[in-house]
Each structure stands twice: as structure tokens, then as C-alpha cells.
Amino acid sequence: MVIPCPFQCRVLDVLLVPSIVDRIAQSAAAMWLGQKWNPSFDRASYAYRPGTGVHDALRRLHELRDSGFRWVLDGDIRSFFDSIDHELLLEKLERNLGKKSPLFVWAELWVRACVWDGTGLLLLPRGVPQGSPLSPILANFYLHEFDSRLRALKIQFIRYADDFLILARTPFELAEHRKTLETILSDLRLSLNEEKTRTVTFDKEFRFVGAETGGSDTSSF
């Protein structure tokens, strides 16, 4: 079982798969947290949630397009899973679960874990391992603030994990929305992946969650 590192560890970015014991415990924790959090997550968040998925996200995109939201910021968060800030994540978990909660204690051990690579202990300075059963629910939990702030500002958006669309009726409105979301991401100690983020319209095809959208075939959703 993963234990906190009691001394100075080397730093390494690595994809991790937990031990069998940790995987069982983390799967149980993820199930419990999902039952607690999923009902309160924003309706525009479609990934890793029971009863929602790709088709639901595309149907919503269809609705927004037909309502006149023709300008789209197709966004991606840079190295999202590897960039989740441990201190900020744990602050959010402590407020939500309580510092004395057994689940918070276990979550802190898993988040702050050092791992053994066969030659030495490696410190995870940030991020949640994508091989962990906890990663999907923690990802949505971490980005709940992102969703809530966009919702409070009445910005139309669709998010599928770290891929998201911001929609607007005009390019000028969309430019203002981009400034807002960059501020929100900065507050979460995240940033846009500039290489994968672009402004598009429904006049030409673009891909979202693996599906072609826009272009001449407007019934493809």
C-alpha cells in the first residue's frame, strides 16, 4: 500500500497504476464520492458520470447551435491530470469532507504519495495518476469551481473531462469569455493548451469528443 514519503524523494512525472490493495480501496472511495458529488456537479459536465456521456454532450451542442450560439472556443487544458495542484485539491477536499474524515485522511495519503520505481522513491509534486480509480471523480471535483463560475456568469459551455467548448453568439462575446475562463483556470493553477485551443464556427467542421460537428451536415449530432 502507498504510504507518505518520510524523507526527500526524487521528482518524476509518471503514469501510475496502484497496487491491488490500493486499487480496491480507491475504487470503493470513488464509488462513495461519486454518489455524494455527482448530483451536485454541473449539468454541462458530461464525462465520468452515470447517465451522461458523449451523445448527451453532442445533443446539448446541437441545442445551443440551434439557439444561435454559432461561435465556439474549442478548448483544452494543458496536461490537466498531471497539473492538478495538490495543495488546492486538498483544501477543497478538506472543506468538503472535513479534516477528521477518514476518507479525507486516506485521500491525502493517496494524493501526496511517493512511489517506488525499483530503484528509489519518487515524489509526485502535482497531479493525480490517470491509472487510479479515483482520478476521474477527483478531476470533476477539481473542475467543479470552473463549471460553477462559468454558470454563475451565464456563459454557455460544455465540458467533457479536460476538453470543453465555450459558446457565444458573436466573436466579440467569445473573446470576452476567453479572458474570463483564462482567469478561472489561473485561479485553479491551470492553463490553456494553446496548441489545441482554437476559435471555430459551425460553418466548418470541427471535432469534439471524437465526433465531427458543423459543416454542411447540420444533422450529424
XYZ file of C-alpha atoms in Angstrom:
221
model
C 0.000 0.000 0.000
C 1.207 3.505 -0.821
C 2.418 5.430 2.229
C 3.520 9.062 2.572
C 7.193 9.657 1.901
C 9.076 10.289 5.182
C 12.165 11.797 3.542
C 13.331 13.688 0.477
C 12.213 11.982 -2.725
C 13.144 12.416 -6.351
C 10.574 14.029 -8.634
C 9.242 12.289 -11.714
C 6.165 12.608 -13.949
C 4.866 9.083 -14.456
C 1.690 7.175 -15.265
C 0.903 5.097 -12.188
C -1.239 2.042 -11.580
C -1.981 1.408 -7.880
C -1.329 -1.879 -6.142
C -4.245 -4.328 -5.929
C -4.956 -3.349 -2.319
C -4.925 0.371 -3.127
C -6.981 -0.160 -6.260
C -9.737 -1.920 -4.318
C -9.756 0.793 -1.640
C -9.679 3.605 -4.185
C -12.487 2.034 -6.220
C -14.656 1.911 -3.104
C -13.773 5.522 -2.259
C -14.522 6.641 -5.832
C -17.932 4.965 -5.707
C -18.810 6.650 -2.403
C -17.574 10.051 -3.555
C -19.438 9.709 -6.832
C -22.703 9.114 -5.013
C -22.005 12.163 -2.849
C -20.786 14.570 -5.552
C -22.352 13.645 -8.885
C -25.815 15.034 -8.075
C -24.304 18.468 -7.373
C -21.942 18.630 -10.358
C -22.939 20.992 -13.154
C -25.230 19.640 -15.857
C -22.714 20.775 -18.510
C -20.133 18.263 -17.199
C -20.636 15.008 -19.119
C -17.573 12.806 -18.508
C -17.224 10.075 -15.866
C -20.801 10.438 -14.648
C -23.543 7.790 -14.639
C -26.367 8.544 -17.027
C -24.402 11.024 -19.156
C -21.906 10.644 -21.951
C -20.745 11.666 -25.401
C -24.187 11.569 -27.028
C -25.659 13.796 -24.320
C -22.857 16.326 -24.804
C -23.413 16.350 -28.567
C -27.175 16.741 -28.170
C -26.591 19.766 -25.957
C -24.191 21.189 -28.526
C -26.921 20.727 -31.149
C -29.394 22.641 -28.956
C -27.029 25.539 -28.389
C -26.147 25.756 -32.069
C -29.837 25.908 -32.995
C -30.360 28.621 -30.365
C -27.934 30.912 -32.171
C -24.644 30.127 -30.432
C -22.572 29.833 -33.601
C -19.140 30.886 -32.289
C -17.159 28.311 -30.337
C -13.931 28.245 -28.364
C -12.721 24.652 -28.645
C -10.546 24.422 -25.540
C -8.172 22.000 -23.910
C -6.448 22.270 -20.514
C -2.700 21.786 -20.694
C -1.608 18.468 -19.119
C -4.667 18.596 -16.890
C -4.367 15.371 -14.900
C -0.634 15.926 -14.394
C -1.134 19.579 -13.375
C -3.772 19.342 -10.640
C -2.342 21.283 -7.717
C -2.114 19.112 -4.591
C -2.479 21.929 -2.079
C -5.547 23.349 -3.773
C -7.117 19.911 -4.255
C -6.595 19.031 -0.601
C -8.014 22.381 0.516
C -11.149 21.632 -1.485
C -11.342 18.088 -0.092
C -10.874 19.287 3.472
C -13.680 21.827 3.130
C -15.970 19.248 1.589
C -15.206 16.191 3.699
C -13.816 17.636 6.904
C -10.228 17.294 8.076
C -11.075 14.489 10.508
C -12.988 12.450 7.955
C -11.356 9.021 7.452
C -11.867 9.405 3.722
C -10.041 12.744 3.709
C -7.134 11.132 5.587
C -6.926 8.332 3.015
C -7.300 10.750 0.098
C -4.446 12.872 1.431
C -2.214 9.799 1.619
C -3.084 8.818 -1.940
C -2.659 12.343 -3.342
C 0.664 13.012 -1.580
C 2.013 9.536 -2.197
C 5.579 8.643 -3.003
C 6.047 5.619 -5.209
C 8.789 3.047 -5.620
C 10.170 2.590 -9.151
C 12.522 -0.289 -8.281
C 15.500 1.940 -7.537
C 14.179 4.735 -5.344
C 11.206 6.663 -4.026
C 9.658 9.189 -6.384
C 7.665 12.200 -5.221
C 4.545 13.209 -7.096
C 4.734 17.022 -6.861
C 1.369 17.558 -8.543
C -1.326 15.765 -10.491
C -3.443 12.682 -9.983
C -2.311 9.413 -11.606
C -4.508 8.507 -14.575
C -4.199 4.845 -13.633
C -6.039 5.432 -10.358
C -9.791 4.696 -9.991
C -10.017 7.968 -8.041
C -8.690 10.179 -10.840
C -11.936 10.682 -12.801
C -14.027 11.719 -9.792
C -11.233 13.919 -8.412
C -10.863 15.563 -11.837
C -14.544 16.519 -11.933
C -14.401 17.627 -8.312
C -11.384 19.855 -9.008
C -13.072 21.437 -12.048
C -16.414 21.956 -10.316
C -15.308 25.508 -9.492
C -14.568 26.071 -13.189
C -18.096 24.922 -14.081
C -19.780 26.862 -11.288
C -18.118 30.154 -12.127
C -18.972 29.888 -15.813
C -22.563 29.007 -14.887
C -22.821 31.973 -12.499
C -21.727 34.286 -15.337
C -24.316 32.718 -17.668
C -21.623 31.582 -20.098
C -22.761 28.656 -22.231
C -20.318 25.756 -22.117
C -19.959 22.004 -22.455
C -17.197 20.116 -20.673
C -16.056 16.560 -21.179
C -13.198 15.945 -18.721
C -10.480 18.443 -19.701
C -11.942 19.106 -23.160
C -14.516 21.872 -23.295
C -16.436 24.194 -25.575
C -17.347 27.794 -24.746
C -20.149 29.118 -26.952
C -21.228 32.647 -27.873
C -23.441 34.451 -30.354
C -20.686 36.778 -31.622
C -16.876 36.675 -31.898
C -16.632 39.715 -29.627
C -18.618 37.968 -26.893
C -16.454 34.874 -27.295
C -13.263 36.914 -26.895
C -14.551 38.226 -23.563
C -15.492 34.718 -22.477
C -11.947 33.545 -23.202
C -10.496 36.191 -20.897
C -12.872 35.054 -18.168
C -12.053 31.367 -18.470
C -8.300 32.067 -18.529
C -8.728 33.877 -15.205
C -10.660 30.952 -13.767
C -8.048 28.461 -14.930
C -5.273 30.608 -13.474
C -7.056 30.633 -10.105
C -7.079 26.830 -10.317
C -3.360 26.885 -11.209
C -4.080 25.534 -14.671
C -3.669 26.931 -18.172
C -4.977 26.505 -21.688
C -3.181 24.261 -24.120
C -2.654 26.900 -26.788
C -1.753 24.313 -29.433
C -5.112 22.573 -29.029
C -7.320 25.595 -28.313
C -8.933 27.439 -31.213
C -11.894 29.567 -32.225
C -14.251 27.846 -34.662
C -17.769 28.235 -36.033
C -20.387 25.765 -37.196
C -19.767 26.846 -40.791
C -16.845 24.431 -40.928
C -16.392 21.006 -39.375
C -14.512 20.572 -36.123
C -14.109 17.615 -33.812
C -15.405 17.339 -30.261
C -15.299 14.155 -28.174
C -14.388 12.214 -31.308
C -17.308 13.425 -33.425
C -17.309 15.710 -36.458
C -19.569 18.716 -35.946
C -20.586 21.688 -38.070
C -20.126 21.997 -41.799
C -22.878 21.373 -44.313
C -24.297 18.375 -42.431
C -26.042 20.073 -39.517
C -27.988 16.958 -38.542
C -24.938 14.845 -37.670
C -25.479 15.021 -33.906
